[in-house]
Short mmCIF file of N, CA and C in Angstrom, two decimals:
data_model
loop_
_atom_site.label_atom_id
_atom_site.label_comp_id
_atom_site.label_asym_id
_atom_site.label_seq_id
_atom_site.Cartn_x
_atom_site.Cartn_y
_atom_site.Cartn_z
N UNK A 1 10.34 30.51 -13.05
CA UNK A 1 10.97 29.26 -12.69
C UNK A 1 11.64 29.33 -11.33
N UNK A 2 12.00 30.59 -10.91
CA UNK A 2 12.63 30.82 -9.86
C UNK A 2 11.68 30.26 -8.54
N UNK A 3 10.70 29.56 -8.80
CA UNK A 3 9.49 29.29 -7.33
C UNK A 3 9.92 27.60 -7.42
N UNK A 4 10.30 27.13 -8.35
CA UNK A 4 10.74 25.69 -8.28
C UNK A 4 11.49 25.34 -7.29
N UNK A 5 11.59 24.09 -6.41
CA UNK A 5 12.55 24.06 -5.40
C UNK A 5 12.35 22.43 -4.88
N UNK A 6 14.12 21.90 -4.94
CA UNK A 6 13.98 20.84 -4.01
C UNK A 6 13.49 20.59 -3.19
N UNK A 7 13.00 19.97 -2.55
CA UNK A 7 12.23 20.06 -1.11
C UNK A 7 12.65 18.69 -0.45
N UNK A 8 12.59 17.33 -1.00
CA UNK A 8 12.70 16.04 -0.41
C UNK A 8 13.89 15.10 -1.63
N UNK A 9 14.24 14.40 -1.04
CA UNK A 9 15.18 12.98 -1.73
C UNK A 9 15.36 12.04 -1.01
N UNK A 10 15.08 10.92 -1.79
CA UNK A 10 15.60 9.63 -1.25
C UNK A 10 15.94 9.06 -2.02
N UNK A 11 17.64 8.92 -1.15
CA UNK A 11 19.10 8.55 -2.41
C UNK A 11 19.58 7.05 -1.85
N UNK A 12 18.61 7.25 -1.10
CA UNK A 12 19.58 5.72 -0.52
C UNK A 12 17.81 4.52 -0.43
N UNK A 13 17.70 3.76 -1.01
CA UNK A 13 16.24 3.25 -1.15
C UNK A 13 16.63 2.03 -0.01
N UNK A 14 15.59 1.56 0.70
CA UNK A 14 15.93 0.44 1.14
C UNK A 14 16.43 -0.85 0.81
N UNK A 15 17.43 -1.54 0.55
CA UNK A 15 17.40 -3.04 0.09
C UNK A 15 18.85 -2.73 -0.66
N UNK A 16 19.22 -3.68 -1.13
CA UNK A 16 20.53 -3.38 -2.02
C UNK A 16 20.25 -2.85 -3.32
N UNK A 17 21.22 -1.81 -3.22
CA UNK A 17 21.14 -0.83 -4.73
C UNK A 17 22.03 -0.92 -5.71
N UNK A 18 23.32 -2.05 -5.27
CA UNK A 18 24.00 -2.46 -6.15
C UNK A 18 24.09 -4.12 -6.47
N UNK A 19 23.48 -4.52 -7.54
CA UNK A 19 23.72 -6.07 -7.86
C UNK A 19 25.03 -6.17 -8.64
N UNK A 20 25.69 -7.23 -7.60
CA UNK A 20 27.20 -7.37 -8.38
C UNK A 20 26.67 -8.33 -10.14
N UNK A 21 25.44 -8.83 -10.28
CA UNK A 21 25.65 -10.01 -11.38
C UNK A 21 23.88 -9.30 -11.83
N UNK A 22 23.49 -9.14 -13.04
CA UNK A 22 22.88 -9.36 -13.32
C UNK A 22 21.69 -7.67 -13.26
N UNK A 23 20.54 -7.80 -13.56
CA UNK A 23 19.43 -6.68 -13.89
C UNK A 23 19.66 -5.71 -12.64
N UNK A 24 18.98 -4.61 -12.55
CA UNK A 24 18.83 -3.91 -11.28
C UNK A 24 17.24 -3.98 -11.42
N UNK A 25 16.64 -4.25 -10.15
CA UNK A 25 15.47 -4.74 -9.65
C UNK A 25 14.65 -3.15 -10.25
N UNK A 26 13.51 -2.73 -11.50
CA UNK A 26 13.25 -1.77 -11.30
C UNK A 26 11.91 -1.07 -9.77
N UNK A 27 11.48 -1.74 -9.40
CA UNK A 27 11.03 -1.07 -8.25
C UNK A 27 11.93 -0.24 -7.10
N UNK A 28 13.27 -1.49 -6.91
CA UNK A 28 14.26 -0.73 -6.41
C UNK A 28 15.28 0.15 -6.56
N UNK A 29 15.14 0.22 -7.88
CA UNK A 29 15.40 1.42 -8.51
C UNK A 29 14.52 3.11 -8.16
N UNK A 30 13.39 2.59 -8.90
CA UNK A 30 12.08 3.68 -8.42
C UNK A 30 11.77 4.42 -7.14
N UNK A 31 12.29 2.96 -6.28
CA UNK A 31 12.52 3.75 -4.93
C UNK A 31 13.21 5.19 -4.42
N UNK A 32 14.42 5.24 -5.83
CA UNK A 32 15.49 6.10 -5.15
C UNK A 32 14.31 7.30 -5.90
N UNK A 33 14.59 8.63 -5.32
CA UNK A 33 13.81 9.64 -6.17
C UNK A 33 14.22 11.27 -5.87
N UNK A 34 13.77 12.53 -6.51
CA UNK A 34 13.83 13.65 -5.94
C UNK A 34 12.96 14.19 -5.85
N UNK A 35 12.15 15.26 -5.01
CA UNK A 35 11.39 15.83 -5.10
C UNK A 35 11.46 17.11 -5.77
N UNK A 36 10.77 17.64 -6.69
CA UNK A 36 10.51 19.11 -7.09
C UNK A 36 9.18 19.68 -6.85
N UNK A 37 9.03 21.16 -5.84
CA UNK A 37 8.22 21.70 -5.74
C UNK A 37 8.22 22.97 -6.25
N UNK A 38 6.85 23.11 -7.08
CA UNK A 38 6.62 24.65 -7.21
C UNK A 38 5.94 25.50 -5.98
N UNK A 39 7.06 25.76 -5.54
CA UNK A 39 6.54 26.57 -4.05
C UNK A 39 5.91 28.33 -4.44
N UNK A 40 5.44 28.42 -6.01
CA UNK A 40 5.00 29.67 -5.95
C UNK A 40 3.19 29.36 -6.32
N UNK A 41 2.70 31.23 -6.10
CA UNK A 41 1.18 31.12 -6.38
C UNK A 41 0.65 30.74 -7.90
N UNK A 42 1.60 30.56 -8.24
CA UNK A 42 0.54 29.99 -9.86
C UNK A 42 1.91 29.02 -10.55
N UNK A 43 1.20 28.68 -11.89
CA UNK A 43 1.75 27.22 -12.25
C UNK A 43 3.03 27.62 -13.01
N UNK A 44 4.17 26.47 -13.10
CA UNK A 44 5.05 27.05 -13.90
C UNK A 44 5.57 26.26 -14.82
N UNK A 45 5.96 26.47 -15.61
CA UNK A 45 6.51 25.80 -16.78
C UNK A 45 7.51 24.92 -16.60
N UNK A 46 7.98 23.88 -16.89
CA UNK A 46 8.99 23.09 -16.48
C UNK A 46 10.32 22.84 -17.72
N UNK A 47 9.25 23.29 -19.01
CA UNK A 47 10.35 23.49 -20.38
C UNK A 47 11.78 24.30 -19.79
N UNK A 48 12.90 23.34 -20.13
CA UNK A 48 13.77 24.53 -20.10
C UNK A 48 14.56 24.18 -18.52
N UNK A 49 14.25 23.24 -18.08
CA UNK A 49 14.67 23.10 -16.53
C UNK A 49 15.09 21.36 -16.35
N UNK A 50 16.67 21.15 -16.25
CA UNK A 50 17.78 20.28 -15.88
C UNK A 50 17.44 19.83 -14.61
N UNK A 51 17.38 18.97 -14.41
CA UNK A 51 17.91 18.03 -12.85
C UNK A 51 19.48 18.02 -13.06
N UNK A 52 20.15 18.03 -12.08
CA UNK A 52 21.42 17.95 -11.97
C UNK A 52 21.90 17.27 -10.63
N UNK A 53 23.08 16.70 -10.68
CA UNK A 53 23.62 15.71 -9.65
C UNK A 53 25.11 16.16 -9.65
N UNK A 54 25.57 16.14 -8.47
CA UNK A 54 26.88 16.94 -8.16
C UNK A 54 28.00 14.89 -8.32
N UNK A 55 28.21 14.40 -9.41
CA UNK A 55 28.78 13.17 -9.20
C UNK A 55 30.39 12.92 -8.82
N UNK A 56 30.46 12.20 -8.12
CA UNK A 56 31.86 12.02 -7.85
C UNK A 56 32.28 10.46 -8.61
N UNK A 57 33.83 10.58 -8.28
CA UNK A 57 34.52 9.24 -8.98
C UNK A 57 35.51 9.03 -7.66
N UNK A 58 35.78 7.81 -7.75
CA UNK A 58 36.96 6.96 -6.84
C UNK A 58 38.40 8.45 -6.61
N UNK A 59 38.71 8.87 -6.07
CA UNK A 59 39.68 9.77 -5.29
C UNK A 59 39.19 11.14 -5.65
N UNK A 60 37.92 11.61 -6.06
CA UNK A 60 37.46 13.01 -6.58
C UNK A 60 36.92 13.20 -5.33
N UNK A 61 37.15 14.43 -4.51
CA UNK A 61 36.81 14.97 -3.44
C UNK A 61 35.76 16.03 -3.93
N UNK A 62 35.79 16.64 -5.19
CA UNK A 62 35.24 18.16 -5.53
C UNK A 62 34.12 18.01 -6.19
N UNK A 63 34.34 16.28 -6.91
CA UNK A 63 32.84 16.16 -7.41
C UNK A 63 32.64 17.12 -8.85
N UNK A 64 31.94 16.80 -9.62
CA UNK A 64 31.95 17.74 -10.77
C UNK A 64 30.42 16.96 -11.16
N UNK A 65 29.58 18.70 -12.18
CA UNK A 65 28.23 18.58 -11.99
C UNK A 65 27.45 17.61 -13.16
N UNK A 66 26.49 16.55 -13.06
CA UNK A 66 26.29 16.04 -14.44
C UNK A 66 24.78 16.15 -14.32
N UNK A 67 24.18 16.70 -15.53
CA UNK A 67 22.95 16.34 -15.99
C UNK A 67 22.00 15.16 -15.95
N UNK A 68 21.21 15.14 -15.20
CA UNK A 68 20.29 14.01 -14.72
C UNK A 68 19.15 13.83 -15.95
N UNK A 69 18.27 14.82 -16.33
CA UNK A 69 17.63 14.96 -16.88
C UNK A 69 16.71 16.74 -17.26
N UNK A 70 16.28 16.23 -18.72
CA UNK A 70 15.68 17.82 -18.22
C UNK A 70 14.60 17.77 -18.64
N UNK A 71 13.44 18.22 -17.59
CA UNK A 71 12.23 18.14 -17.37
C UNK A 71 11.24 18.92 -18.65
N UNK A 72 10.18 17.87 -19.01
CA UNK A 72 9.09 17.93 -19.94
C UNK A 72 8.50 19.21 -20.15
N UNK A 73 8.01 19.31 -21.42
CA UNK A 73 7.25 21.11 -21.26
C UNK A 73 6.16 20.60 -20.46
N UNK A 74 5.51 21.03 -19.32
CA UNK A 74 4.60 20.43 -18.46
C UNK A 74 4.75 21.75 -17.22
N UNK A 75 3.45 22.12 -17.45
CA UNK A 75 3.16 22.98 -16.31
C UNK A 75 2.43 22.39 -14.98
N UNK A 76 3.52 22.98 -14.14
CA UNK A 76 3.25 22.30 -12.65
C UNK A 76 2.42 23.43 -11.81
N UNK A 77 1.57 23.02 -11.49
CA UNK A 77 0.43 23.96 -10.58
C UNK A 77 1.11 24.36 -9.82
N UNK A 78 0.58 25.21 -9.36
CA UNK A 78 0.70 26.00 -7.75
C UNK A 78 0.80 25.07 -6.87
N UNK A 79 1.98 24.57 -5.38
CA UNK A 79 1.99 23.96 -4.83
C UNK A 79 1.95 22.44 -4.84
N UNK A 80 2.16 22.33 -6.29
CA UNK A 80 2.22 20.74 -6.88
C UNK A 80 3.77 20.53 -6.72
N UNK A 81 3.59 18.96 -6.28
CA UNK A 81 5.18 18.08 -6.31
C UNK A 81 5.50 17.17 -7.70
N UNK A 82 6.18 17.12 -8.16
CA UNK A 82 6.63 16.51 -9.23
C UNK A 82 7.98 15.37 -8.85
N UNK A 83 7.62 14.14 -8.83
CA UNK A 83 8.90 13.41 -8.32
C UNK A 83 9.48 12.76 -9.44
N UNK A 84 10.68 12.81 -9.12
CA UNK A 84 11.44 12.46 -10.47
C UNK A 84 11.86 10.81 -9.66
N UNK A 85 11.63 9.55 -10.32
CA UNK A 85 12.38 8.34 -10.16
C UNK A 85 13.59 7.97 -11.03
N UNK A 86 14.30 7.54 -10.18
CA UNK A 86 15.78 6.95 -10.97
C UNK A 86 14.94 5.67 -12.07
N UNK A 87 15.65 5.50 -12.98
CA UNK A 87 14.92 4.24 -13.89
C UNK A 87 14.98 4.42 -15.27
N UNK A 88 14.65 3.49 -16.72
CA UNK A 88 13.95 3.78 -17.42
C UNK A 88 12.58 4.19 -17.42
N UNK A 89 11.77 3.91 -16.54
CA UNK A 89 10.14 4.65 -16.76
C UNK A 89 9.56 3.17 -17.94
N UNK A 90 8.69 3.94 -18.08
CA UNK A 90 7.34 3.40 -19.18
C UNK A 90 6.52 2.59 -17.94
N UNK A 91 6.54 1.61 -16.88
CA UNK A 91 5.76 1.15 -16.19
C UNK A 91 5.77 1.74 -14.71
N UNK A 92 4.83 2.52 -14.53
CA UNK A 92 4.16 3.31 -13.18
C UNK A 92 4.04 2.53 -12.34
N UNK A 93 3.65 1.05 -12.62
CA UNK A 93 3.11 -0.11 -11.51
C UNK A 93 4.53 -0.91 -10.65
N UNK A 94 5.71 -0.34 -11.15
CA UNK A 94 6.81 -0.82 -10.65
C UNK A 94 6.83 0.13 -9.21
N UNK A 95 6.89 1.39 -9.11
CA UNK A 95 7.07 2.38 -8.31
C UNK A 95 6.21 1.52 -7.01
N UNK A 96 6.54 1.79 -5.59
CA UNK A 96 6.03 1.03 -4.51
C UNK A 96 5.24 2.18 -4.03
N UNK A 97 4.55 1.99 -3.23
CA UNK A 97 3.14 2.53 -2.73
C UNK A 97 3.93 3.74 -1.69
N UNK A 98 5.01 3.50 -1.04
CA UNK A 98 5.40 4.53 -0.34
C UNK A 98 6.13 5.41 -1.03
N UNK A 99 6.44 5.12 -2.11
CA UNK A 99 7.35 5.73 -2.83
C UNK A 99 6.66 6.95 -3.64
N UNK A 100 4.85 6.33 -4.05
CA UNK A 100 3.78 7.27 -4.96
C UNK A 100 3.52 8.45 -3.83
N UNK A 101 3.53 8.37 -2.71
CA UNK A 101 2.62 9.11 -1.11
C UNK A 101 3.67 10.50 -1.74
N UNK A 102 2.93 11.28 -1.19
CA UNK A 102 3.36 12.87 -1.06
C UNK A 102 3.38 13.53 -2.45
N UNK A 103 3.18 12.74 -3.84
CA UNK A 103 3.82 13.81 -4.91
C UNK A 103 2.30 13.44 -5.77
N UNK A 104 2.22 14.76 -6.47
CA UNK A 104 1.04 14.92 -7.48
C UNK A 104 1.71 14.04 -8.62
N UNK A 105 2.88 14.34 -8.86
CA UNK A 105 3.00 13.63 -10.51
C UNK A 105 4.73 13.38 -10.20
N UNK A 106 4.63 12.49 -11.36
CA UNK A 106 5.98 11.13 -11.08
C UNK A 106 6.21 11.13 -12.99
N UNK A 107 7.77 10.71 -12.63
CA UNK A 107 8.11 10.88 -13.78
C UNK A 107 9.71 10.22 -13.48
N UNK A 108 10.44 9.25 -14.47
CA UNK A 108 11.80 8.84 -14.49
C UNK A 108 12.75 9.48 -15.25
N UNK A 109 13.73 9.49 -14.61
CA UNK A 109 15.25 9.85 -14.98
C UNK A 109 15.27 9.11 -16.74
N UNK A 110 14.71 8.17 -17.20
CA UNK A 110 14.99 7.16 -18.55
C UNK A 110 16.82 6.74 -18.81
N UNK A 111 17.06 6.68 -17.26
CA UNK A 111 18.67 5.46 -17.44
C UNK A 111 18.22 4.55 -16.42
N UNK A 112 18.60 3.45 -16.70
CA UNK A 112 18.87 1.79 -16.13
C UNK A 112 19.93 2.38 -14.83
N UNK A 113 19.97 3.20 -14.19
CA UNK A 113 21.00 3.52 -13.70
C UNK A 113 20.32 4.34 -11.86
N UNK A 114 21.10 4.36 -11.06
CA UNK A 114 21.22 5.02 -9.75
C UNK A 114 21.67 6.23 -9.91
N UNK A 115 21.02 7.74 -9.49
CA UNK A 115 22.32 8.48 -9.79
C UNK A 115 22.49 9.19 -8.34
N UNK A 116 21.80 8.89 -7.14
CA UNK A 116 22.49 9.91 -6.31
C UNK A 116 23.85 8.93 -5.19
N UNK A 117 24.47 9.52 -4.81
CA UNK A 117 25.59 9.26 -4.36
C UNK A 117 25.22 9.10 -3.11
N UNK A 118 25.80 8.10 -2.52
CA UNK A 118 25.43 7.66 -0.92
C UNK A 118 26.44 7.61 -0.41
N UNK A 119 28.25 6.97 -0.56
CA UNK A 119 29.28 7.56 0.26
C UNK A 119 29.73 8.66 0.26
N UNK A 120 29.71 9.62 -0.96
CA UNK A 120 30.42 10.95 -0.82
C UNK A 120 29.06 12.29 -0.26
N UNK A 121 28.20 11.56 -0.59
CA UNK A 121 26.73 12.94 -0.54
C UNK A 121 26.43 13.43 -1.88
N UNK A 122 25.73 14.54 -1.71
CA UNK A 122 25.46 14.93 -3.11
C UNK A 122 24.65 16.00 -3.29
N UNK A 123 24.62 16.76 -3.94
CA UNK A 123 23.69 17.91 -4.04
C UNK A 123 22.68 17.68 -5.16
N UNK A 124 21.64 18.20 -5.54
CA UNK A 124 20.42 17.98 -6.47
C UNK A 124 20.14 19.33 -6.64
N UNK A 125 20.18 19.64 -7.90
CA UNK A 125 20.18 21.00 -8.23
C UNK A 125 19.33 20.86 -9.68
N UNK A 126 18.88 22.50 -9.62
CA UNK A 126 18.11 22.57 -10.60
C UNK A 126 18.42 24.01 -11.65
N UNK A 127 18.84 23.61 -13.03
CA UNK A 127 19.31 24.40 -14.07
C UNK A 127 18.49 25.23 -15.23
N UNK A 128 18.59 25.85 -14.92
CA UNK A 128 17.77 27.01 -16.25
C UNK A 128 18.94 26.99 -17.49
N UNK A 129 18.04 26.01 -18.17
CA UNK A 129 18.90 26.48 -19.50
C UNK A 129 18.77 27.60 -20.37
N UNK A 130 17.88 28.05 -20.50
CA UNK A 130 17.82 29.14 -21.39
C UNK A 130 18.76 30.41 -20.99
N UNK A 131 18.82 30.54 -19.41
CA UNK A 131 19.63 31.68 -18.52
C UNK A 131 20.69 30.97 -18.52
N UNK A 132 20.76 30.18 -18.23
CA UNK A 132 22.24 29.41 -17.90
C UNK A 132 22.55 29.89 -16.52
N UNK A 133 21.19 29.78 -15.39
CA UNK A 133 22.17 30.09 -13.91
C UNK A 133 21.33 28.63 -13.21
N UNK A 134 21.81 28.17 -12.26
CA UNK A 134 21.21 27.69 -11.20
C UNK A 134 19.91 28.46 -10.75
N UNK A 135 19.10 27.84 -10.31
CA UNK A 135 17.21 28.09 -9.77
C UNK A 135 17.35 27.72 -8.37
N UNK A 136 17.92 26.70 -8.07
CA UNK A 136 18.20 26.07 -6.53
C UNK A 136 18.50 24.51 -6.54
N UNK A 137 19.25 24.64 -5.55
CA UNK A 137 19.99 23.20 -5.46
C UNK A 137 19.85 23.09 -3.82
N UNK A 138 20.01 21.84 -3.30
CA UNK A 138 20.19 21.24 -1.69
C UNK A 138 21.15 20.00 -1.87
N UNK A 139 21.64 20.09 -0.64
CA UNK A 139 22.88 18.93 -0.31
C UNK A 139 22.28 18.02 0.87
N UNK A 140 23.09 16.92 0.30
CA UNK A 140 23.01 15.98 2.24
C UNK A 140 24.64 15.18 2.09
N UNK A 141 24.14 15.33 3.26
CA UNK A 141 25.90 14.48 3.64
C UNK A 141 26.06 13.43 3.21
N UNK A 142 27.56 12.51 3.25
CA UNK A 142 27.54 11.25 2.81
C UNK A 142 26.71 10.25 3.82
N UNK A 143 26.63 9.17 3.70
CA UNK A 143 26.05 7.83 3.78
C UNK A 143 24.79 8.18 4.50
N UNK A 144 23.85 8.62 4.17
CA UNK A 144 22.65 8.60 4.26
C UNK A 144 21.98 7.78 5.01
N UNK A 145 20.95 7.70 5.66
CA UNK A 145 20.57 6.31 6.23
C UNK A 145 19.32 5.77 4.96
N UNK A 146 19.52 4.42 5.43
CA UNK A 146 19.14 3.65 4.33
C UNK A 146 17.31 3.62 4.81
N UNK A 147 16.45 3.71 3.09
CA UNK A 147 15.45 3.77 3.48
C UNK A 147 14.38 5.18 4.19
N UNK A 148 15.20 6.03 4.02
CA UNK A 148 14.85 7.57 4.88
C UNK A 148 14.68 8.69 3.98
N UNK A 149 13.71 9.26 3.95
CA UNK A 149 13.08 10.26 3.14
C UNK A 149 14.36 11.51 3.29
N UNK A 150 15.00 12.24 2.78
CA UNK A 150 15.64 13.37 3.48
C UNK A 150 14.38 14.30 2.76
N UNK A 151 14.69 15.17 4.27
CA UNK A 151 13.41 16.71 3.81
C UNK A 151 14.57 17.92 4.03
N UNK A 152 13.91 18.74 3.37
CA UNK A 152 14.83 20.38 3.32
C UNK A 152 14.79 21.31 4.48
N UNK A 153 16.03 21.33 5.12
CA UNK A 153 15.75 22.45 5.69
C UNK A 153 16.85 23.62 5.56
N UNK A 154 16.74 24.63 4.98
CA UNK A 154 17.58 25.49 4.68
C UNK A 154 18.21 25.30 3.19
N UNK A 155 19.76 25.30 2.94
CA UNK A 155 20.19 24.34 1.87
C UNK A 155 20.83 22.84 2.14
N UNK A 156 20.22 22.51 2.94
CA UNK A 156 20.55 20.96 3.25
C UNK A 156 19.33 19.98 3.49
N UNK A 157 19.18 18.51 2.97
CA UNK A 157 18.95 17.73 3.16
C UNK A 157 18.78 16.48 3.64
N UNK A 158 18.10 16.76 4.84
CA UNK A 158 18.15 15.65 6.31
C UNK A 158 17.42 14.59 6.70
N UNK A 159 17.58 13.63 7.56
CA UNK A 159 16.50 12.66 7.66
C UNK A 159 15.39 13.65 8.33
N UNK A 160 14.09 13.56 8.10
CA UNK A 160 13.18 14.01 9.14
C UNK A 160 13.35 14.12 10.63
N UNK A 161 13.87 13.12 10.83
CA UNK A 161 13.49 12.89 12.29
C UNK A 161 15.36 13.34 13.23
N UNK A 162 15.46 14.20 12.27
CA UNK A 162 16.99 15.04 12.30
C UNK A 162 16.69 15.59 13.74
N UNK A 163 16.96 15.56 14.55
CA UNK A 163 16.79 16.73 15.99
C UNK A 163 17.28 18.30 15.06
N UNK A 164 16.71 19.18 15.63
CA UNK A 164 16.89 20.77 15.32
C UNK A 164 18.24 20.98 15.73
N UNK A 165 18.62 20.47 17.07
CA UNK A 165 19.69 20.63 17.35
C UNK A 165 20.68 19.86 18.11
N UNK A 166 21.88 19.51 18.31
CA UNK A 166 22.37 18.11 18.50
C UNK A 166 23.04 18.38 20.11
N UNK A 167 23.52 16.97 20.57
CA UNK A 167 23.74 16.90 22.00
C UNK A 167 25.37 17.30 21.95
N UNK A 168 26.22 17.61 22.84
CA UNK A 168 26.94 17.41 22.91
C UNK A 168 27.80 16.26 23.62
#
């Protein structure tokens, strides 16, 4: 399980993600998502392995960790992406066409709900239950830009089009 690894998120979907009155739009929901890659040479088991979200509340600076979901017995090939969508699930045809690009197989969170954090940031981590340690987790900063894939580099999570290195 140790070859599993965040690689991409998009926590901030384009369009409004909070309706003050009424349903949350599920496509724009679907939008929001994480990526999981098995970055090793053969397939791995996914039984046994938590999504996790580092969540915060109104004056919590430290954030404390909550269970997103935990992933299907389902073996993920070699070099296969597995994207997890925020949502209940059951209809695939909600998910938008940019949202399907890059991942072999798709799969929902099953809450009516948003879970990554866009003013404080957030980390996306991934839990071995049977060991009980962390496998790997990545962070991105708060307020995200809206609509923007973040990709991995190192243990952080950036827009793509991040410069390597910044101006002064």
């Amino acid at each position: 399980m140790k070859t599993l690894m965040v690689t991409q998120l998009k926590p901030n979907p384009a369009g409004k993600d909070r309706q003050p009155f009424g349903p949350i739009d599920p496509s724009q929901l679907a939008a929001e998502w994480v990526d999981i890659k098995n970055m090793g040479a053969t397939g791995v088991n996914t039984r046994g392995v938590e999504v996790n979200n580092k969540a915060f509340r109104p004056g919590d600076t430290e954030g404390h960790w909550r269970a997103v979901v935990a992933l299907p017995d389902f073996v993920l090939p070699a070099g296969a992406v597995l994207r997890l969508h925020s949502g209940k699930g059951g209809d695939y045809g909600v998910i938008r066409a940019e949202d399907n690009a890059g991942s072999d197989y798709r799969m929902f969170t099953g809450r009516n709900d948003y879970v990554w954090n866009n003013r404080e940031g957030d980390t996306a981590a991934l839990w071995d239950l049977g060991a009980q340690q962390w496998i790997d987790g990545a962070s991105y900063d708060p307020n995200p830009p809206e609509g923007v894939v973040l990709v991995r580099h190192g243990t952080k999570l950036e827009p793509a089009y991040a410069p390597a290195f910044r101006y002064r």
